[in-house]
Coordinates of C-alpha atoms and ligand atoms in Angstrom, one line a residue:
X4 CA 7.2 -14.6 -13.8
X5 CA 6.1 -11.4 -11.9
X6 CA 6.6 -11.5 -8.1
X7 CA 3.2 -11.5 -6.3
X8 CA 3.5 -10.3 -2.8
X9 CA 1.4 -12.2 -0.4
X10 CA -0.6 -10.0 1.9
X11 CA -1.1 -11.6 5.3
X12 CA -3.6 -10.8 8.1
X13 CA -0.7 -10.7 10.6
X14 CA 0.1 -7.2 9.2
X15 CA -2.8 -6.0 11.4
X16 CA -1.6 -7.7 14.6
X17 CA -0.4 -5.1 17.1
X18 CA 1.6 -6.1 20.2
X19 CA 0.1 -5.2 23.6
X20 CA 1.9 -2.4 25.5
X21 CA 3.1 -0.5 22.5
X22 CA 2.8 3.3 22.7
X23 CA 0.5 5.2 20.4
X24 CA 3.5 6.5 18.4
X25 CA 4.7 2.9 17.9
X26 CA 1.2 1.7 16.9
X27 CA 1.0 4.5 14.3
X28 CA 4.5 3.8 13.1
X29 CA 3.4 0.2 12.4
X30 CA 0.3 1.4 10.6
X31 CA 2.5 3.6 8.4
X32 CA 5.0 0.8 7.8
X33 CA 2.4 -1.8 7.0
X34 CA 0.5 0.7 4.8
X35 CA 3.6 1.5 2.9
X36 CA 4.1 -2.2 2.1
X37 CA 0.5 -2.8 1.2
X38 CA 0.2 0.2 -1.0
X39 CA 3.6 -0.3 -2.7
X40 CA 2.3 -2.1 -5.8
X41 CA -1.4 -1.5 -5.5
X42 CA -3.1 1.8 -6.5
X43 CA -6.8 0.9 -6.4
X44 CA -8.4 3.2 -3.8
X45 CA -11.1 0.8 -2.7
X46 CA -8.5 -1.9 -2.0
X47 CA -6.1 0.4 -0.3
X48 CA -8.6 2.4 1.9
X49 CA -10.1 -1.0 3.0
X50 CA -6.8 -2.3 4.2
X51 CA -5.8 1.0 5.8
X52 CA -9.1 1.1 7.7
X53 CA -8.4 -2.3 9.1
X54 CA -4.9 -1.3 10.2
X55 CA -6.2 1.8 12.0
X56 CA -9.0 -0.2 13.7
X57 CA -6.7 -2.9 15.0
X58 CA -4.0 -0.3 16.1
X59 CA -6.6 1.6 18.2
X60 CA -8.0 -1.6 19.7
X61 CA -4.4 -2.6 20.8
X62 CA -4.0 0.6 22.8
X63 CA -5.2 1.7 26.2
X64 CA -8.1 4.1 26.7
X65 CA -9.1 6.4 25.2
X66 CA -7.7 5.0 21.9
X67 CA -9.3 1.6 22.4
X68 CA -12.7 3.4 22.7
X69 CA -12.6 4.3 19.0
X70 CA -15.9 3.2 17.5
X71 CA -15.5 4.2 13.8
X72 CA -12.4 4.5 11.6
X73 CA -12.5 5.0 7.9
X74 CA -12.8 7.2 4.9
X75 CA -15.1 9.4 2.9
X76 CA -14.1 10.1 -0.7
X77 CA -15.0 12.9 -3.1
X78 CA -18.5 12.0 -4.5
X79 CA -18.1 12.0 -8.4
X80 CA -21.9 12.4 -8.8
X81 CA -22.2 15.7 -6.9
X82 CA -19.9 18.7 -6.6
X83 CA -18.5 19.5 -3.2
X84 CA -19.9 16.4 -1.6
X85 CA -18.3 13.4 0.2
X86 CA -19.5 9.8 -0.1
X87 CA -18.9 7.0 2.4
X88 CA -15.8 4.9 1.6
X89 CA -14.2 1.9 3.2
X90 CA -14.4 1.8 7.0
X91 CA -14.5 -0.2 10.2
X92 CA -17.4 0.3 12.6
X93 CA -21.1 0.7 12.4
X94 CA -23.2 1.8 9.4
X95 CA -22.7 5.5 8.7
X96 CA -24.1 8.5 6.8
X97 CA -23.8 7.9 3.1
X98 CA -23.1 11.4 1.8
X99 CA -21.8 14.6 3.5
X100 CA -21.9 18.1 1.8
X101 CA -18.7 20.1 2.2
X102 CA -20.8 22.6 4.1
X103 CA -21.7 20.2 6.8
X104 CA -20.2 18.5 9.8
X105 CA -16.7 17.9 10.9
X106 CA -15.9 16.0 7.7
X107 CA -17.2 18.9 5.6
X108 CA -15.1 21.4 7.6
X109 CA -11.9 19.3 7.0
X110 CA -12.7 19.1 3.3
X111 CA -13.4 22.9 3.0
X112 CA -10.5 24.1 5.1
X113 CA -8.0 21.3 3.9
X114 CA -7.0 21.2 7.6
X115 CA -7.3 18.5 10.2
X116 CA -10.3 19.0 12.5
X117 CA -9.6 17.8 16.1
X118 CA -12.8 17.8 18.1
X119 CA -12.4 16.9 21.8
X120 CA -16.1 17.1 22.4
X121 CA -18.5 16.8 19.5
X122 CA -21.2 18.7 21.5
X123 CA -19.0 21.8 21.2
X124 CA -18.7 21.6 17.4
X125 CA -21.7 23.4 15.8
X126 CA -23.0 21.2 13.0
X127 CA -21.4 18.0 14.0
X128 CA -23.3 15.1 12.3
X129 CA -24.1 12.4 14.7
X130 CA -24.2 9.3 12.5
X131 CA -23.8 7.4 15.8
X132 CA -24.9 9.1 19.0
X133 CA -22.3 7.1 20.9
X134 CA -19.5 9.1 19.3
X135 CA -18.2 11.7 21.8
X136 CA -15.0 13.0 20.1
X137 CA -13.6 12.9 16.6
X138 CA -10.7 13.7 14.3
X139 CA -10.9 14.3 10.6
X140 CA -7.8 14.7 8.3
X141 CA -8.2 15.7 4.7
X142 CA -6.3 13.8 1.9
X143 CA -5.1 16.5 -0.5
X144 CA -3.6 15.7 -3.8
X145 CA -2.3 18.5 -6.0
X146 CA -4.3 21.0 -3.9
X147 CA -7.6 19.0 -4.4
X148 CA -9.3 17.2 -1.5
X149 CA -9.8 13.6 -2.8
X150 CA -10.9 12.0 0.5
X151 CA -10.9 12.4 4.3
X152 CA -9.8 10.1 7.1
X153 CA -12.4 10.1 9.9
X154 CA -12.0 8.5 13.3
X155 CA -14.6 8.7 16.1
X156 CA -14.2 7.8 19.7
X157 CA -16.9 6.9 22.3
X158 CA -15.3 9.1 25.0
X159 CA -14.5 12.8 25.0
X160 CA -10.9 13.8 24.4
X161 CA -10.1 10.7 22.4
X162 CA -7.5 12.4 20.2
X163 CA -4.5 14.7 20.6
X164 CA -1.7 16.2 18.6
X165 CA 0.0 12.7 18.3
X166 CA -3.1 11.5 16.4
X167 CA -3.1 14.6 14.3
X168 CA 0.6 14.3 13.3
X169 CA 0.4 10.6 12.4
X170 CA -3.0 10.8 10.6
X171 CA -1.5 13.7 8.5
X172 CA 1.5 11.5 7.6
X173 CA -0.9 8.6 6.7
X174 CA -3.0 11.0 4.6
X175 CA 0.1 12.0 2.6
X176 CA 1.1 8.4 2.0
X177 CA -2.5 7.3 1.0
X178 CA -2.9 10.4 -1.2
X179 CA 0.1 9.7 -3.3
X180 CA -0.4 5.9 -3.4
X181 CA -3.9 5.7 -5.0
X182 CA -5.5 6.5 -8.3
X183 CA -8.5 8.7 -7.3
X184 CA -11.9 8.7 -9.0
Ligands
SME7 N1 -19.4 13.0 12.5 C1 -19.1 13.3 11.1 C2 -20.0 12.4 10.2 C3 -19.3 11.1 9.8 S1 -19.4 9.9 11.0 O1 -18.8 10.4 12.2 C4 -18.8 8.5 10.5 C5 -19.3 14.7 10.8 O2 -19.7 15.5 11.6 O3 -18.9 15.1 9.7

């Protein structure tokens, strides 16, 4: 009989007083386990959104001020467009052209966009006016952007190079662990 691994909600319990590095390490470790024998992108991006959300909420400010964490994927219906994927937070913009916003910039350049103050980023799309800083990391598979990780924070300066480094590791893991549309 095939072994069925039981996924448990405890995977998203983060201890109080861990460092940001330790929280991200747990996100990576748990994601690696969850994605090990599951390649469906909806399933995987949903669980990774939950891990990120609970990790941020376990940390001190500014990380616990994160107000949106999730994914946009390549929109199969329209070239050079992203479409909303699994996320945690409030309702968000449904589609984003590659030519628009922080997400579009990440998709076009294939580089992480770290935006300490969204007011300083020309073309920032304010799905939620409460968002004050943002980081977007592209997920690139065989030189093609298949999705982006987007995290918003309700205070300026919510993200730094630690977030960048870990989100890039996460993007690599997620990229190779899913079958993309
Ligand atoms: N602010 C993003 C849009 C997506 S939401 O933040 C969820 C952007 O400028 O691309």
